[in-house]
Coordinates of C-alpha atoms and ligand atoms in Angstrom, one line a residue:
X53 CA 4.6 23.3 -4.0
X54 CA 1.3 23.5 -2.1
X55 CA -0.6 26.6 -1.3
X56 CA 1.1 28.9 1.2
X57 CA 0.0 31.5 3.7
X58 CA 2.2 34.6 4.2
X59 CA 2.8 36.6 7.4
X60 CA 4.7 39.8 7.7
X61 CA 6.7 38.7 10.8
X62 CA 9.3 36.0 11.1
X63 CA 8.2 32.8 12.9
X64 CA 10.4 30.1 14.3
X65 CA 11.4 27.3 11.9
X66 CA 13.7 27.0 8.9
X67 CA 15.3 30.2 7.6
X68 CA 16.4 30.7 4.0
X69 CA 18.5 33.8 3.3
X70 CA 18.6 35.0 -0.3
X71 CA 20.9 37.8 -1.5
X72 CA 19.9 39.9 -4.6
X73 CA 23.0 41.1 -6.4
X74 CA 23.3 43.4 -9.5
X75 CA 24.0 46.8 -10.9
X76 CA 22.3 50.0 -9.7
X77 CA 18.8 50.3 -11.4
X78 CA 18.7 46.6 -12.4
X79 CA 15.5 46.2 -10.2
X80 CA 16.6 44.6 -6.9
X81 CA 14.5 46.9 -4.7
X82 CA 11.5 46.4 -7.0
X83 CA 11.8 42.6 -6.8
X84 CA 12.1 42.8 -3.0
X85 CA 9.1 45.1 -2.8
X86 CA 7.0 42.9 -5.1
X87 CA 8.0 39.8 -3.0
X88 CA 7.4 41.3 0.4
X89 CA 4.5 43.8 -0.1
X90 CA 3.2 42.8 -3.6
X91 CA 3.4 46.3 -4.9
X92 CA 5.5 48.3 -7.3
X93 CA 6.6 51.9 -7.9
X94 CA 8.2 53.5 -11.0
X95 CA 9.9 56.1 -8.7
X96 CA 13.6 55.2 -8.4
X97 CA 15.6 55.7 -5.3
X98 CA 19.1 54.3 -5.0
X99 CA 19.8 52.3 -1.9
X100 CA 23.2 52.6 -0.4
X101 CA 22.6 50.2 2.4
X102 CA 21.8 46.5 2.4
X103 CA 18.0 46.1 2.8
X104 CA 16.0 43.0 3.9
X105 CA 12.4 41.9 3.5
X106 CA 11.0 38.9 5.3
X107 CA 8.1 36.6 4.6
X108 CA 7.1 33.4 6.4
X109 CA 5.5 30.4 4.7
X110 CA 3.7 27.4 6.0
X111 CA 4.3 24.9 3.3
X112 CA 2.6 21.5 3.1
X113 CA 5.8 19.7 2.3
X114 CA 8.2 21.2 4.8
X115 CA 6.3 20.4 8.1
X116 CA 8.1 23.4 9.7
X117 CA 7.4 27.1 9.0
X118 CA 9.9 28.5 6.5
X119 CA 11.1 32.1 6.8
X120 CA 12.5 33.6 3.7
X121 CA 14.8 36.6 4.2
X122 CA 15.6 38.4 1.0
X123 CA 18.5 40.9 1.1
X124 CA 19.2 43.6 -1.5
X125 CA 22.9 43.5 -1.4
X126 CA 24.9 46.7 -1.8
X127 CA 28.1 45.6 0.0
X128 CA 29.3 42.5 1.9
X129 CA 26.8 41.3 4.4
X130 CA 27.3 40.3 8.0
X131 CA 24.6 37.6 7.8
X132 CA 25.2 34.3 6.0
X133 CA 23.5 34.0 2.6
X134 CA 22.2 30.6 1.4
X135 CA 21.5 31.5 -2.2
X136 CA 22.5 34.5 -4.3
X137 CA 20.4 35.7 -7.2
X138 CA 22.1 37.8 -9.9
X139 CA 19.6 40.3 -11.2
X140 CA 20.2 41.4 -14.8
X141 CA 18.1 44.0 -16.6
X142 CA 16.6 42.2 -19.6
X143 CA 16.8 45.4 -21.7
X144 CA 20.6 44.9 -21.7
X145 CA 21.8 43.3 -25.0
X146 CA 22.4 39.5 -24.6
X147 CA 26.0 40.1 -25.8
X148 CA 26.7 42.2 -22.6
X149 CA 25.1 39.7 -20.3
X150 CA 28.0 37.2 -20.1
X151 CA 30.4 39.8 -18.7
X152 CA 27.7 41.1 -16.3
X153 CA 27.0 37.5 -15.1
X154 CA 30.7 36.7 -14.7
X155 CA 31.3 39.9 -12.8
X156 CA 28.6 39.2 -10.2
X157 CA 29.5 35.5 -10.1
X158 CA 33.0 36.5 -9.0
X159 CA 31.5 39.0 -6.4
X160 CA 29.2 36.2 -5.0
X161 CA 32.2 33.8 -4.8
X162 CA 34.3 36.5 -3.1
X163 CA 31.6 36.7 -0.4
X164 CA 31.7 32.9 -0.1
X165 CA 28.3 32.4 -1.8
X166 CA 28.5 29.4 -4.1
X167 CA 24.9 28.7 -4.9
X168 CA 24.0 31.4 -7.5
X169 CA 20.8 31.8 -9.6
X170 CA 20.2 34.2 -12.5
X171 CA 17.0 36.3 -13.0
X172 CA 16.3 38.7 -15.7
X173 CA 14.3 41.8 -14.6
X174 CA 11.9 44.2 -16.4
X175 CA 10.7 41.7 -18.9
X176 CA 7.5 43.8 -19.5
X177 CA 9.6 46.4 -21.3
X178 CA 11.0 44.4 -24.1
X179 CA 9.3 42.0 -26.5
X180 CA 10.4 38.6 -25.1
X181 CA 9.5 35.4 -27.0
X182 CA 10.1 31.8 -26.0
X183 CA 13.5 31.8 -27.5
X184 CA 14.9 34.4 -25.2
X185 CA 15.4 32.2 -22.1
X186 CA 17.3 29.5 -24.0
X187 CA 19.4 32.2 -25.8
X188 CA 20.4 33.6 -22.4
X189 CA 21.1 30.1 -21.1
X190 CA 23.4 29.5 -24.0
X191 CA 25.1 32.9 -23.7
X192 CA 25.9 32.4 -20.0
X193 CA 27.1 28.8 -20.6
X194 CA 24.8 27.6 -17.8
X195 CA 24.5 23.9 -16.7
X196 CA 21.4 22.2 -18.1
X197 CA 19.8 22.1 -14.6
X198 CA 20.3 25.9 -14.1
X199 CA 17.2 27.9 -14.9
X200 CA 17.0 31.4 -16.3
X201 CA 14.2 33.2 -14.4
X202 CA 12.3 35.9 -16.4
X203 CA 10.7 38.4 -14.1
X204 CA 8.8 41.7 -14.0
X205 CA 8.3 43.5 -10.7
X206 CA 5.9 45.7 -12.5
X207 CA 3.5 43.0 -13.5
X208 CA 4.6 40.5 -10.8
X209 CA 5.3 37.9 -13.5
X210 CA 7.9 35.3 -12.5
X211 CA 8.6 36.7 -9.0
X212 CA 6.8 33.9 -7.1
X213 CA 8.2 31.3 -9.4
X214 CA 11.7 32.5 -8.7
X215 CA 11.4 32.4 -4.9
X216 CA 9.3 29.2 -4.8
X217 CA 12.0 27.4 -6.9
X218 CA 14.7 28.6 -4.5
X219 CA 12.8 27.5 -1.5
X220 CA 12.0 24.1 -3.0
X221 CA 15.6 23.5 -3.9
X222 CA 16.9 24.6 -0.5
X223 CA 14.4 22.4 1.3
X224 CA 15.4 19.4 -0.8
X225 CA 19.1 20.0 -0.1
X226 CA 18.7 20.2 3.7
Ligands
LIG90 N1 9.0 48.7 -16.4 C1 9.6 48.2 -15.3 N2 10.4 49.0 -14.6 C2 11.0 48.4 -13.5 C3 10.9 47.0 -13.2 N3 11.6 46.8 -12.1 C4 12.2 48.0 -11.7 N4 11.8 49.0 -12.6 C5 12.2 50.4 -12.5 O1 13.6 50.5 -12.6 C6 14.1 51.5 -11.7 C7 15.2 50.9 -10.8 O2 14.6 49.9 -10.0 P1 15.1 49.5 -8.5 O3 14.4 48.3 -8.1 O4 15.0 50.7 -7.6 O5 16.7 49.2 -8.8 P2 17.8 48.7 -7.8 O6 18.5 47.6 -8.4 O7 17.2 48.5 -6.5 O8 18.8 50.0 -7.8 P3 19.8 50.5 -6.6 O9 19.1 50.6 -5.3 O10 20.3 51.8 -7.1 O11 20.9 49.4 -6.6 C8 12.9 52.0 -11.0 O12 12.5 53.2 -11.6 C9 11.9 50.9 -11.1 O13 10.5 51.4 -11.1 C10 10.0 46.2 -14.0 O14 9.8 45.0 -13.7 N5 9.5 46.8 -15.0
LIG91 MG1 17.6 49.5 -4.6

């Protein structure tokens, strides 16, 4: 993916709507904030409402402006979602991840969202080595083409990679 410019307002073109799903405190707002405003706060405030952040890109390969709308999902949304991302706290034991993933996969399906990604949050807290991603991949019985995204909203690590991968796949499947 080429270099991109960002704007804070939506511009006409292709819109991709992404829904972030997961337990309270798993890090949805923090990922949203890092993505839209490139900042982070350790102060926690629970959201009861669905929240959205918007960013527009001018990508070399898409020829049209791409607007990415990211929703922190707390309940069923009235807007259509293209891709759901299950956010799981990486400090959770891998043995608990499978149930967590399946629970949110069912929720995504109940909303009619069939394209689902998995991202682990807060990877700065725990010592994560190269074997962690493959272990999660195996525990969740993912397809070979499904990627496990390791992110930290605190450091910003993996956040751009997650959204850029989603945008690239979505543009290819147009
Ligand atoms: N160290 C660290 N802490 C994080 C990270 N992401 C989130 N946190 C902290 O975890 C807490 C919860 O994060 P939120 O992003 O508010 O969680 P949430 O999923 O939006 O929670 P709800 O709104 O209740 O659903 C906050 O205190 C954040 O500062 C991270 O990448 N690293
Ligand atoms: Mg929140």
